[in-house]
Amino acid sequence: MIQISHLSKSFTLNRQQKKELGTTQNSVLAVDDISFECLPGRVHALLGPNGAGKTTTLRMLSTIFKPTKGTILIDNVDAVKDPQEARKHIGFLTGSAGLYARLTPNELISYFGELYGVPKNDIEMRKKKLYDLLDMHDFQNKRIGKLSTGMKQKVSICRTMIHDPQVVIFDEPTSGLDVITAENIIQLIRDCKNQGKTVIFSSHIMGEVDLLCDDITIIHKGKVLYNDTMEAFRAQQQAPNLTAEFIRIVNDQKTELA
Amino acid sequence: MIFTVFKKELRDTLRDRRTIMMMIVIPTLVFPLIMSVFMSVSESFQKEAAEKKVKIGLVSNQVGSLEADLLKVPETLGKREFIPFTDTLSLVRAIRADSIQVGIYVPNNAEQLKEAMKPISVTVFHDGTDLGMKERADAYLTYIQENWKKERYAELKIDEAKITPFILAHSNVASSKEMIGKLAGGFLPYLFIAFGFMGCMFPAIDLFTGEKERSTIETLLTTPVPRWKILFGKMGVVVLSGLLAATFNLLGIYLSIEVFNMVKDPVVLQAIKDILSPTFIIMLYALLCPLIIFFAGIMIPIAVRAKSFKEAQSIISPLNLLIILPAMVGFFPGVELNEVTALIPVVNIVLATKELIAGTLEWHLVAMAFGVMVLLAVIAILLSYRKFENENNVIS
């Protein structure tokens, strides 16, 4: 379970960043007092246009960034006060994350298993299970740098799941992937849901959201615009489809601000 | 967990070709290469000098005893060919045109002066940039002068011993090891320091900036490993790479001596063998360790902050000069480890290593140098920790 309460994050700007952003302010507020909950056995979509604060929020959830204000509970562990303990419960998969090209999948998965404190015997057992599931046996000892994008994505999934996390964070996991590779991720998210894990998922692709998600939070300019179940979202829908509805909500807020 | 990170980073680093070149291949080959170039150049110079027939211009209006004796100088003092000139002006022109290498002017009254047992003013014309030519002419004239002196003593019935107040002899109390240590000992620490620095450079950039650039750092930071442990694991590999570069440098020296037999002089060979004792090697590593940690500690904050490999390289590479210039202090024979130089980073380790090679260590100065470097290494580690803890630096 993930419980986010009054979460904010501001970044201090250096001289060059101020120049690039064309601002004289010393800091920028990326996430502004957001609160929502993600429940076990459900997939929670986090949506928002570019620069809305999705990645910053997910980075705070995965404890890479420390919030400026607010609290995050990951399976009842305070992720702000005890990030190390919280990380044991989290699996984090992003579309942009790279892999160590000079290692083999076997070496990489074992390394992350060790970092997560999984006992050696369990690492081998879980590796076999994941390799079977993802059909990875053929390339487990090849250097990652020589693998195809699809194979690499399978390695990323394996790395994310090696410690069997209860909370899985997906940050645009299918961006830039072909249909077949993206399907592996979709299947993984379904499996996580069926296993009763808490899944939070950010994407630009409304079709994926419609297919997978049970709950939805839309954020824009760091603020929550909408937070409810997908059922409720569909029920209140005014536009002809989900994408148009998402655009309508974001535009309404822009008009309100203007 | 530090060891887990260390093990992975080491494996990753050892699979990087650039690092292998800088850490193993170049440091191992550099000493044998320098030695082979130095030896072949010096051998060819010696051979050329021995075989070269020096053309000597002779300005003299008569064929007197001096001219005759010059022609009789033994060839063991060097092959030569005398070419007569009528005046010094044409002699100088010929030297400048390199048609002769040196010139000797004998005055017209030389024979009369000799008979009167008075000194003859002989002038040697030479080109200062043509090394060894003046010495060649001096050697011929000194040979003749010594012979004439003996003839005069005999003629005047003078016992040479009676007019010689003392015979000067020199006895060098410095051992060959000390001589090599003090005069050429600066070269070894220079190599160790330069390669120690270069050995650290690529792993530091690859393990910090490279992780940012390849977006692998994000997944690493989501693991339940404290950041300081990740930093220490990575830093350990950077330091080890620097030390390995120095070690392979040492291996290169060993190979030059033991395998390739590049040092022919038995005295020098024995001195080098005495220098490369287990005590020397242990002491060398004790001095190099804090220095390499210091190097790693100044490179890592730069690598952590840099946005790309290129940016990190463009900042760290010029630092190389800042390290190499003080490391070159060891080349100057007069500069020694004292209470002041022991406080200057890099210089102190170069001079301490030099003293170590010469076997003339003063322990309190070495302790000072070591203490200064340990202090700087600790400061550099703290600085690295501060930069690595800052999320804005680590995530691009």
XYZ file of C-alpha atoms in Angstrom:
654
model
C 0.000 0.000 0.000
C 1.152 3.549 -0.720
C -0.200 6.511 1.260
C 0.871 9.955 0.146
C -0.084 12.922 2.261
C 0.518 16.631 1.511
C 3.606 15.854 -0.521
C 5.630 18.745 -1.954
C 8.977 18.994 -3.666
C 10.864 22.119 -4.617
C 14.233 22.304 -6.358
C 16.802 25.001 -5.768
C 17.903 26.558 -9.038
C 21.474 27.437 -9.821
C 22.397 30.414 -12.003
C 22.487 28.383 -15.211
C 19.095 26.752 -14.501
C 17.542 30.172 -13.797
C 18.871 31.373 -17.134
C 17.537 28.306 -18.958
C 14.089 28.645 -17.342
C 14.075 32.427 -17.732
C 13.217 33.010 -14.081
C 14.681 35.037 -11.240
C 13.226 32.755 -8.563
C 15.662 30.767 -6.465
C 13.551 27.607 -6.459
C 10.868 25.862 -8.469
C 7.942 23.907 -7.011
C 7.666 20.630 -8.952
C 5.085 18.926 -6.716
C 2.639 20.998 -4.687
C 0.810 19.449 -1.731
C -0.512 16.256 -3.309
C -2.278 13.434 -1.462
C -3.602 10.079 -2.699
C -3.537 6.374 -1.886
C -2.647 3.268 -3.873
C -4.186 0.024 -2.648
C -2.878 -3.545 -2.803
C -4.222 -5.672 -5.644
C -5.055 -2.564 -7.677
C -3.228 -0.685 -10.410
C -3.104 3.049 -9.878
C -2.496 5.296 -12.892
C -0.613 8.538 -12.445
C -1.308 10.763 -15.421
C -0.287 14.223 -16.399
C 1.182 16.180 -19.310
C 4.942 16.585 -19.656
C 6.425 18.521 -16.727
C 3.357 17.844 -14.539
C 5.477 16.366 -11.740
C 4.819 12.635 -12.370
C 8.443 11.564 -12.470
C 9.324 13.730 -9.455
C 6.451 12.126 -7.517
C 7.549 8.622 -8.483
C 11.145 9.452 -7.626
C 9.989 10.574 -4.176
C 7.999 7.350 -3.796
C 11.054 5.319 -4.726
C 13.104 7.444 -2.221
C 15.528 8.761 -4.855
C 14.347 12.294 -4.000
C 13.608 13.486 -0.488
C 10.318 15.418 -0.252
C 10.426 19.036 0.860
C 7.179 18.481 2.784
C 4.679 15.720 3.441
C 4.735 12.024 4.209
C 4.920 8.796 2.210
C 4.008 5.443 3.728
C 5.084 2.356 1.803
C 3.523 -0.731 3.363
C 3.275 1.250 6.591
C 6.984 2.198 6.495
C 7.679 5.931 6.574
C 9.691 6.360 3.365
C 10.882 9.846 4.371
C 12.214 8.884 7.786
C 13.390 5.367 6.948
C 14.053 5.269 3.192
C 16.292 2.211 3.418
C 13.574 0.080 4.969
C 11.003 1.406 2.495
C 13.230 0.496 -0.479
C 13.098 -3.182 0.508
C 9.368 -3.119 -0.337
C 9.732 -1.302 -3.657
C 10.429 -2.431 -7.201
C 11.124 0.447 -9.591
C 10.985 0.201 -13.364
C 11.381 3.152 -15.686
C 11.380 3.287 -19.449
C 14.467 5.476 -19.434
C 16.625 3.432 -17.046
C 19.708 1.814 -18.511
C 21.430 -1.452 -17.723
C 25.087 -2.272 -17.191
C 26.097 -3.152 -20.744
C 29.301 -4.943 -19.756
C 27.541 -7.377 -17.413
C 25.474 -10.420 -18.372
C 21.804 -10.669 -17.271
C 22.846 -13.372 -14.800
C 25.497 -11.141 -13.195
C 23.190 -8.117 -13.106
C 20.234 -9.941 -11.562
C 22.446 -11.581 -8.927
C 23.990 -8.180 -8.126
C 20.614 -6.539 -7.545
C 19.433 -9.592 -5.584
C 22.436 -9.170 -3.283
C 21.822 -5.420 -2.969
C 18.238 -6.140 -1.904
C 19.565 -8.581 0.684
C 17.971 -11.657 -0.898
C 19.721 -14.854 0.313
C 21.899 -16.492 -2.381
C 19.762 -19.663 -2.663
C 16.621 -17.569 -3.050
C 18.307 -15.466 -5.755
C 18.996 -18.604 -7.816
C 15.462 -19.898 -7.252
C 13.826 -16.596 -8.214
C 16.098 -16.147 -11.177
C 15.045 -19.538 -12.554
C 11.379 -18.735 -12.014
C 11.682 -15.337 -13.731
C 13.798 -16.729 -16.583
C 11.128 -19.395 -17.193
C 8.386 -16.783 -17.098
C 10.169 -14.318 -19.385
C 11.905 -16.898 -21.570
C 15.370 -15.573 -20.741
C 17.425 -18.766 -20.568
C 18.974 -18.375 -24.031
C 20.596 -15.026 -23.363
C 21.251 -15.115 -19.616
C 25.035 -15.290 -20.127
C 25.393 -12.863 -23.018
C 26.637 -9.332 -22.388
C 23.667 -6.963 -21.983
C 25.211 -4.523 -24.468
C 24.726 -7.122 -27.195
C 21.044 -7.817 -26.452
C 18.028 -6.488 -28.364
C 15.718 -3.849 -26.822
C 13.126 -6.508 -26.026
C 15.680 -8.725 -24.305
C 16.968 -5.748 -22.321
C 13.453 -4.927 -21.185
C 13.050 -8.484 -19.937
C 16.290 -8.077 -17.965
C 14.899 -4.825 -16.481
C 11.710 -6.612 -15.424
C 13.733 -9.393 -13.859
C 15.886 -6.850 -11.989
C 12.755 -5.093 -10.692
C 11.130 -8.292 -9.455
C 14.112 -10.243 -8.077
C 13.330 -9.297 -4.457
C 9.588 -9.918 -4.911
C 8.540 -6.365 -3.940
C 5.073 -5.646 -2.565
C 4.970 -2.204 -4.160
C 5.911 -1.793 -7.810
C 6.463 1.616 -9.392
C 6.375 1.902 -13.170
C 7.479 5.214 -14.678
C 6.478 5.261 -18.364
C 7.685 1.676 -18.669
C 6.586 1.158 -22.281
C 7.901 4.418 -23.727
C 9.940 3.773 -26.863
C 9.198 0.041 -26.907
C 7.682 -1.938 -29.767
C 4.276 -3.577 -29.325
C 5.623 -7.037 -28.526
C 8.091 -5.766 -25.904
C 5.472 -3.467 -24.394
C 3.189 -6.479 -24.042
C 5.712 -8.066 -21.621
C 5.346 -5.039 -19.366
C 1.539 -5.065 -19.610
C 1.587 -8.740 -18.630
C 3.928 -8.028 -15.724
C 1.599 -5.325 -14.411
C -1.358 -7.719 -14.656
C 0.630 -10.412 -12.819
C 1.564 -7.961 -10.058
C -2.070 -7.018 -9.641
C -3.151 -10.672 -9.510
C -0.498 -11.351 -6.864
C -2.004 -8.631 -4.657
C 0.868 -6.169 -5.101
C 0.384 -2.407 -5.054
C 1.117 -1.002 -8.500
C 1.526 2.639 -9.443
C 1.899 3.290 -13.115
C 2.594 6.457 -15.077
C 1.978 6.583 -18.798
C 1.012 8.813 -21.700
C -0.827 6.008 -23.445
C -4.505 6.177 -22.445
C -5.201 2.784 -24.040
C -2.850 1.133 -21.519
C -4.435 3.050 -18.669
C -7.906 1.987 -19.755
C -6.777 -1.615 -20.061
C -4.896 -1.937 -16.782
C -5.839 0.608 -14.171
C -8.331 0.500 -11.344
C -7.643 3.963 -9.947
C -6.511 7.199 -11.499
C -4.789 10.391 -10.366
C -4.260 13.243 -12.801
C -1.690 15.849 -11.885
C -0.828 19.076 -13.611
C 1.728 21.715 -12.620
C 2.422 19.711 -9.464
C -1.193 19.673 -8.236
C -3.773 16.863 -8.166
C -6.608 17.631 -10.613
C -8.462 14.392 -10.337
C -8.253 11.376 -7.989
C -10.756 8.542 -7.995
C -11.431 5.052 -9.349
C -11.434 4.384 -13.088
C -15.102 3.497 -12.751
C -15.887 6.936 -11.339
C -13.691 8.537 -14.007
C -15.640 6.827 -16.779
C -18.954 7.709 -15.090
C -18.213 11.434 -14.998
C -16.658 11.436 -18.468
C -17.924 14.332 -20.649
C -15.617 13.892 -23.643
C -16.132 11.083 -26.196
C -13.044 9.064 -25.105
C -10.483 8.812 -22.276
C -7.784 10.799 -24.055
C -10.215 13.630 -24.832
C -11.470 13.521 -21.233
C -7.934 13.758 -19.888
C -7.266 16.774 -22.162
C -10.576 18.362 -21.091
C -9.676 18.104 -17.384
C -6.211 19.567 -17.915
C -7.587 22.390 -20.131
C -10.363 23.204 -17.621
C -7.737 23.718 -14.969
C -5.712 25.927 -17.323
C -8.825 28.057 -17.914
C -9.484 28.279 -14.167
C -5.937 29.431 -13.550
C -6.211 32.017 -16.348
C 27.254 -4.334 0.811
C 30.344 -2.192 0.148
C 32.106 -5.327 -1.060
C 29.131 -6.323 -3.247
C 29.224 -2.919 -4.950
C 33.039 -3.078 -5.137
C 33.000 -6.558 -6.705
C 30.466 -5.566 -9.367
C 32.199 -2.286 -10.191
C 35.562 -4.019 -10.455
C 34.157 -6.627 -12.831
C 32.499 -3.886 -14.876
C 35.676 -1.771 -14.902
C 37.908 -4.673 -15.922
C 35.696 -5.173 -18.965
C 36.225 -1.604 -20.126
C 38.936 -1.423 -22.794
C 39.858 2.210 -22.089
C 40.459 1.435 -18.433
C 42.488 -1.672 -19.236
C 44.709 0.421 -21.523
C 45.271 3.114 -18.883
C 45.497 0.737 -15.929
C 47.464 -2.234 -17.281
C 48.811 -1.992 -20.833
C 50.379 1.485 -20.894
C 51.814 1.412 -17.326
C 53.414 -1.999 -17.994
C 54.907 -1.004 -21.306
C 55.966 2.551 -20.568
C 59.160 1.745 -18.626
C 60.465 -0.928 -21.036
C 59.676 1.444 -23.918
C 61.436 4.414 -22.310
C 64.396 2.195 -21.446
C 64.647 0.719 -24.925
C 64.422 4.142 -26.593
C 66.956 5.611 -24.140
C 69.344 2.688 -24.613
C 69.161 2.586 -28.379
C 69.612 6.366 -28.598
C 72.553 6.435 -26.170
C 74.183 3.390 -27.829
C 73.856 4.956 -31.253
C 75.317 8.245 -29.942
C 78.247 6.425 -28.359
C 78.857 4.398 -31.505
C 78.610 7.446 -33.697
C 80.931 9.422 -31.407
C 83.506 6.618 -31.418
C 83.397 6.113 -35.160
C 82.966 9.711 -36.202
C 86.069 11.303 -37.733
C 86.151 14.862 -36.405
C 87.391 17.410 -38.912
C 89.717 19.857 -37.183
C 90.786 23.071 -38.822
C 94.326 24.162 -38.022
C 95.522 27.756 -38.438
C 99.253 27.758 -38.383
C 101.929 29.407 -40.546
C 104.606 26.876 -39.839
C 104.971 23.195 -39.295
C 106.298 23.201 -35.755
C 106.418 20.675 -32.937
C 102.861 21.394 -31.817
C 101.476 20.754 -35.276
C 103.580 17.630 -35.604
C 102.486 16.350 -32.208
C 98.833 17.020 -33.003
C 99.138 14.701 -35.990
C 100.676 12.052 -33.740
C 97.914 12.042 -31.080
C 96.761 8.398 -30.714
C 93.447 7.383 -32.294
C 92.230 6.081 -28.934
C 91.398 9.740 -28.177
C 89.099 9.773 -31.222
C 89.469 9.679 -34.986
C 90.263 13.017 -36.585
C 91.384 14.695 -39.759
C 93.364 17.944 -39.717
C 92.561 20.513 -42.392
C 94.890 23.505 -42.803
C 93.449 27.050 -42.771
C 95.232 30.293 -43.482
C 93.261 32.558 -41.135
C 90.769 32.393 -38.269
C 88.027 34.128 -40.268
C 87.735 31.302 -42.779
C 88.109 28.832 -39.888
C 85.059 30.325 -38.116
C 83.069 30.305 -41.365
C 83.894 26.633 -41.892
C 82.756 25.749 -38.347
C 79.484 27.618 -38.868
C 78.980 25.791 -42.171
C 79.786 22.504 -40.380
C 82.462 21.625 -42.936
C 84.763 21.273 -39.891
C 83.647 20.689 -36.307
C 86.385 22.455 -34.365
C 89.380 24.697 -35.032
C 92.761 25.222 -33.393
C 94.750 28.433 -33.761
C 98.481 28.186 -33.142
C 100.344 31.538 -33.062
C 103.226 32.183 -35.475
C 105.834 32.374 -32.710
C 104.822 29.054 -31.170
C 108.089 27.321 -31.945
C 110.200 30.171 -30.475
C 108.041 30.231 -27.336
C 108.419 26.476 -26.943
C 112.179 26.726 -27.246
C 112.212 29.544 -24.680
C 110.042 27.344 -22.434
C 107.312 29.937 -22.385
C 103.569 29.202 -22.624
C 101.977 29.268 -26.074
C 98.487 30.777 -26.296
C 96.496 28.217 -28.288
C 92.869 29.058 -29.084
C 90.200 26.434 -29.712
C 87.296 27.595 -31.884
C 84.096 25.604 -31.493
C 80.327 25.700 -31.915
C 78.793 25.425 -28.421
C 75.740 23.663 -29.787
C 77.850 20.861 -31.267
C 78.310 18.876 -28.071
C 81.581 17.096 -27.361
C 83.703 18.812 -30.045
C 85.436 21.287 -27.715
C 86.210 18.405 -25.347
C 87.728 16.428 -28.226
C 90.154 19.303 -29.081
C 90.918 19.856 -25.388
C 91.757 16.179 -24.993
C 94.331 16.290 -27.853
C 95.966 19.452 -26.527
C 96.010 18.223 -22.926
C 97.670 15.004 -24.114
C 100.402 17.008 -25.853
C 100.787 19.399 -22.903
C 101.326 16.501 -20.478
C 104.001 15.026 -22.743
C 105.798 18.379 -23.094
C 105.717 18.920 -19.319
C 107.433 15.562 -18.810
C 110.107 16.504 -21.412
C 110.750 19.846 -19.671
C 111.055 18.254 -16.215
C 113.619 15.892 -17.652
C 115.452 18.679 -19.465
C 115.524 20.876 -16.351
C 116.339 17.865 -14.180
C 113.384 18.528 -11.932
C 111.763 15.764 -9.952
C 108.077 16.110 -10.754
C 107.081 14.795 -7.329
C 108.985 17.640 -5.660
C 106.961 20.332 -7.356
C 103.668 18.604 -6.764
C 102.419 19.862 -3.352
C 99.631 17.300 -3.155
C 97.891 14.666 -5.189
C 94.148 15.153 -5.198
C 91.985 12.061 -5.038
C 88.198 11.762 -4.792
C 86.420 9.096 -2.847
C 82.605 8.965 -3.279
C 81.040 7.908 0.007
C 77.550 7.654 -1.516
C 76.546 4.142 -2.512
C 75.343 3.468 -6.050
C 71.820 3.157 -4.575
C 72.100 6.632 -3.035
C 73.501 8.062 -6.256
C 70.624 6.637 -8.309
C 68.114 7.628 -5.656
C 69.255 11.242 -5.348
C 70.055 11.924 -8.978
C 67.513 9.845 -10.877
C 65.176 8.776 -8.062
C 62.656 11.489 -8.921
C 61.787 9.712 -12.118
C 60.215 6.671 -10.452
C 57.730 8.490 -8.175
C 56.880 10.741 -11.117
C 55.860 7.683 -13.117
C 53.955 6.131 -10.210
C 52.092 9.369 -9.520
C 51.319 10.135 -13.153
C 50.021 6.627 -13.793
C 48.266 6.473 -10.426
C 46.345 9.595 -11.460
C 45.585 8.361 -14.960
C 44.635 4.940 -13.606
C 41.974 6.615 -11.422
C 40.641 8.914 -14.122
C 38.618 6.627 -16.402
C 37.043 4.498 -13.634
C 36.078 7.674 -11.708
C 34.349 9.136 -14.748
C 32.829 5.823 -15.835
C 31.506 4.803 -12.406
C 29.929 8.167 -11.592
C 29.282 10.320 -14.687
C 28.921 7.199 -16.846
C 26.201 5.811 -14.549
C 24.352 9.119 -14.811
C 24.725 9.249 -18.570
C 23.568 5.642 -19.019
C 20.721 6.192 -16.499
C 21.773 3.210 -14.395
C 22.282 5.231 -11.204
C 18.539 5.629 -10.646
C 17.945 1.898 -10.232
C 21.001 1.582 -8.015
C 19.699 4.307 -5.698
C 16.364 2.521 -5.258
C 18.098 -0.445 -3.614
C 18.185 -0.529 0.200
C 21.914 0.229 0.299
C 22.971 3.453 2.035
C 24.516 5.904 -0.404
C 27.781 6.053 1.501
C 28.207 2.317 0.994
C 27.596 2.699 -2.755
C 30.124 5.558 -2.768
C 32.725 3.548 -0.860
C 32.266 0.498 -3.103
C 32.791 2.622 -6.189
C 35.590 4.654 -4.656
C 37.372 1.418 -3.729
C 37.509 0.462 -7.404
C 38.778 3.911 -8.415
C 41.561 3.722 -5.799
C 42.414 0.134 -6.727
C 42.662 1.129 -10.399
C 45.152 3.873 -9.498
C 47.194 1.484 -7.378
C 47.070 -1.200 -10.070
C 48.372 1.292 -12.647
C 51.321 2.016 -10.309
C 51.785 -1.732 -9.742
C 51.894 -2.490 -13.456
C 54.387 0.331 -13.775
C 56.549 -1.427 -11.191
C 56.045 -4.686 -13.091
C 57.277 -2.915 -16.237
C 60.494 -1.950 -14.409
C 60.918 -5.527 -13.213
C 60.387 -6.879 -16.735
C 62.915 -4.398 -18.168
C 65.557 -5.629 -15.740
C 64.861 -9.310 -15.280
C 63.266 -10.369 -18.569
C 64.467 -7.953 -21.220
C 67.941 -7.369 -19.631
C 67.825 -3.708 -20.541
C 70.225 -2.513 -17.830
C 73.736 -3.626 -18.846
C 75.877 -1.834 -16.234
C 76.294 -4.350 -13.365
C 76.697 -1.586 -10.730
C 73.497 0.171 -11.814
C 71.713 -3.185 -12.122
C 72.670 -4.186 -8.592
C 71.648 -0.747 -7.299
C 68.206 -1.040 -8.947
C 67.784 -4.545 -7.516
C 68.692 -3.206 -4.069
C 66.125 -0.425 -4.501
C 63.311 -2.769 -5.519
C 63.353 -4.613 -2.196
C 60.152 -5.835 -0.460
C 60.588 -3.075 2.170
C 60.761 -0.443 -0.571
C 57.636 -1.810 -2.234
C 55.658 -1.897 1.055
C 56.787 1.633 1.928
C 55.988 2.849 -1.581
C 52.427 1.540 -1.331
C 52.041 3.060 2.133
C 52.949 6.446 0.623
C 50.935 5.980 -2.560
C 47.717 4.826 -0.830
C 46.668 8.158 0.722
C 47.831 9.979 -2.411
C 45.689 7.816 -4.707
C 42.710 8.142 -2.310
C 43.253 11.904 -2.497
C 43.252 11.713 -6.318
C 40.052 9.659 -6.281
C 38.553 12.075 -3.779
C 39.134 15.098 -6.009
C 37.970 13.351 -9.184
C 34.767 11.857 -7.775
C 33.029 15.165 -6.839
C 33.800 16.435 -10.357
C 32.536 13.213 -11.921
C 29.399 13.267 -9.733
C 28.528 16.815 -10.772
C 29.373 16.483 -14.472
C 26.467 15.875 -16.822
C 28.397 13.955 -19.453
C 31.562 11.872 -19.856
C 32.978 14.614 -22.073
C 32.337 17.331 -19.490
C 33.972 15.280 -16.722
C 36.964 14.493 -18.922
C 37.385 18.132 -19.926
C 37.609 19.159 -16.251
C 39.677 16.265 -14.917
C 42.245 16.113 -17.746
C 43.731 19.578 -17.039
C 44.049 18.541 -13.388
C 46.638 16.102 -14.659
C 48.950 19.073 -15.245
C 48.441 20.309 -11.687
C 49.560 16.907 -10.449
C 52.395 16.338 -12.892
C 54.083 19.718 -12.369
C 54.681 19.214 -8.612
C 55.586 15.584 -9.350
C 58.394 16.886 -11.583
C 60.010 18.597 -8.588
C 61.649 15.258 -7.916
C 63.752 15.653 -11.052
C 65.749 18.495 -9.493
C 68.707 16.989 -7.628
C 68.933 19.723 -4.970
C 65.311 19.592 -3.757
C 64.950 17.475 -0.621
C 62.288 16.461 1.852
C 62.261 18.929 4.733
C 59.760 20.485 7.171
C 58.387 22.715 4.389
C 58.307 20.334 1.406
C 56.765 17.618 3.604
C 53.644 19.798 3.841
C 53.158 20.252 0.078
C 50.854 17.596 -1.374
C 52.269 15.459 -4.198
C 55.708 17.110 -3.797
C 55.999 15.469 -0.351
C 55.271 11.988 -1.708
C 57.687 12.441 -4.627
C 60.489 13.564 -2.320
C 59.726 10.915 0.310
C 59.840 8.227 -2.404
C 63.096 9.695 -3.666
C 64.581 9.489 -0.169
C 63.197 5.970 0.108
C 64.978 4.970 -3.111
C 68.210 6.537 -1.911
C 67.776 4.874 1.517
C 68.222 8.219 3.280
C 64.811 8.477 4.968
C 64.197 10.753 7.897
C 61.256 9.118 9.587
C 59.733 12.225 11.165
C 59.579 13.903 7.733
C 58.054 10.830 6.111
C 55.494 10.697 8.929
C 54.703 14.375 8.294
C 54.273 13.788 4.549
C 52.136 10.708 5.196
C 50.038 12.584 7.790
C 49.393 15.496 5.407
C 48.277 13.135 2.653
C 46.041 11.107 4.997
C 44.405 14.349 6.154
C 43.838 15.464 2.558
C 42.523 12.013 1.632
C 39.978 12.218 4.488
C 38.895 15.708 3.372
C 38.573 14.459 -0.221
C 36.448 11.487 0.925
C 34.153 13.814 2.907
C 33.818 16.089 -0.114
C 32.934 13.113 -2.328
C 30.365 11.970 0.249
C 28.775 15.424 0.349
C 28.484 15.625 -3.416
C 27.206 12.059 -3.788
C 24.569 12.560 -1.063
C 23.123 15.539 -2.942
C 20.234 14.228 -5.077
C 20.554 17.142 -7.510
C 24.095 16.052 -8.374
C 23.400 12.356 -8.696
C 20.234 12.466 -10.790
C 20.486 14.364 -14.048
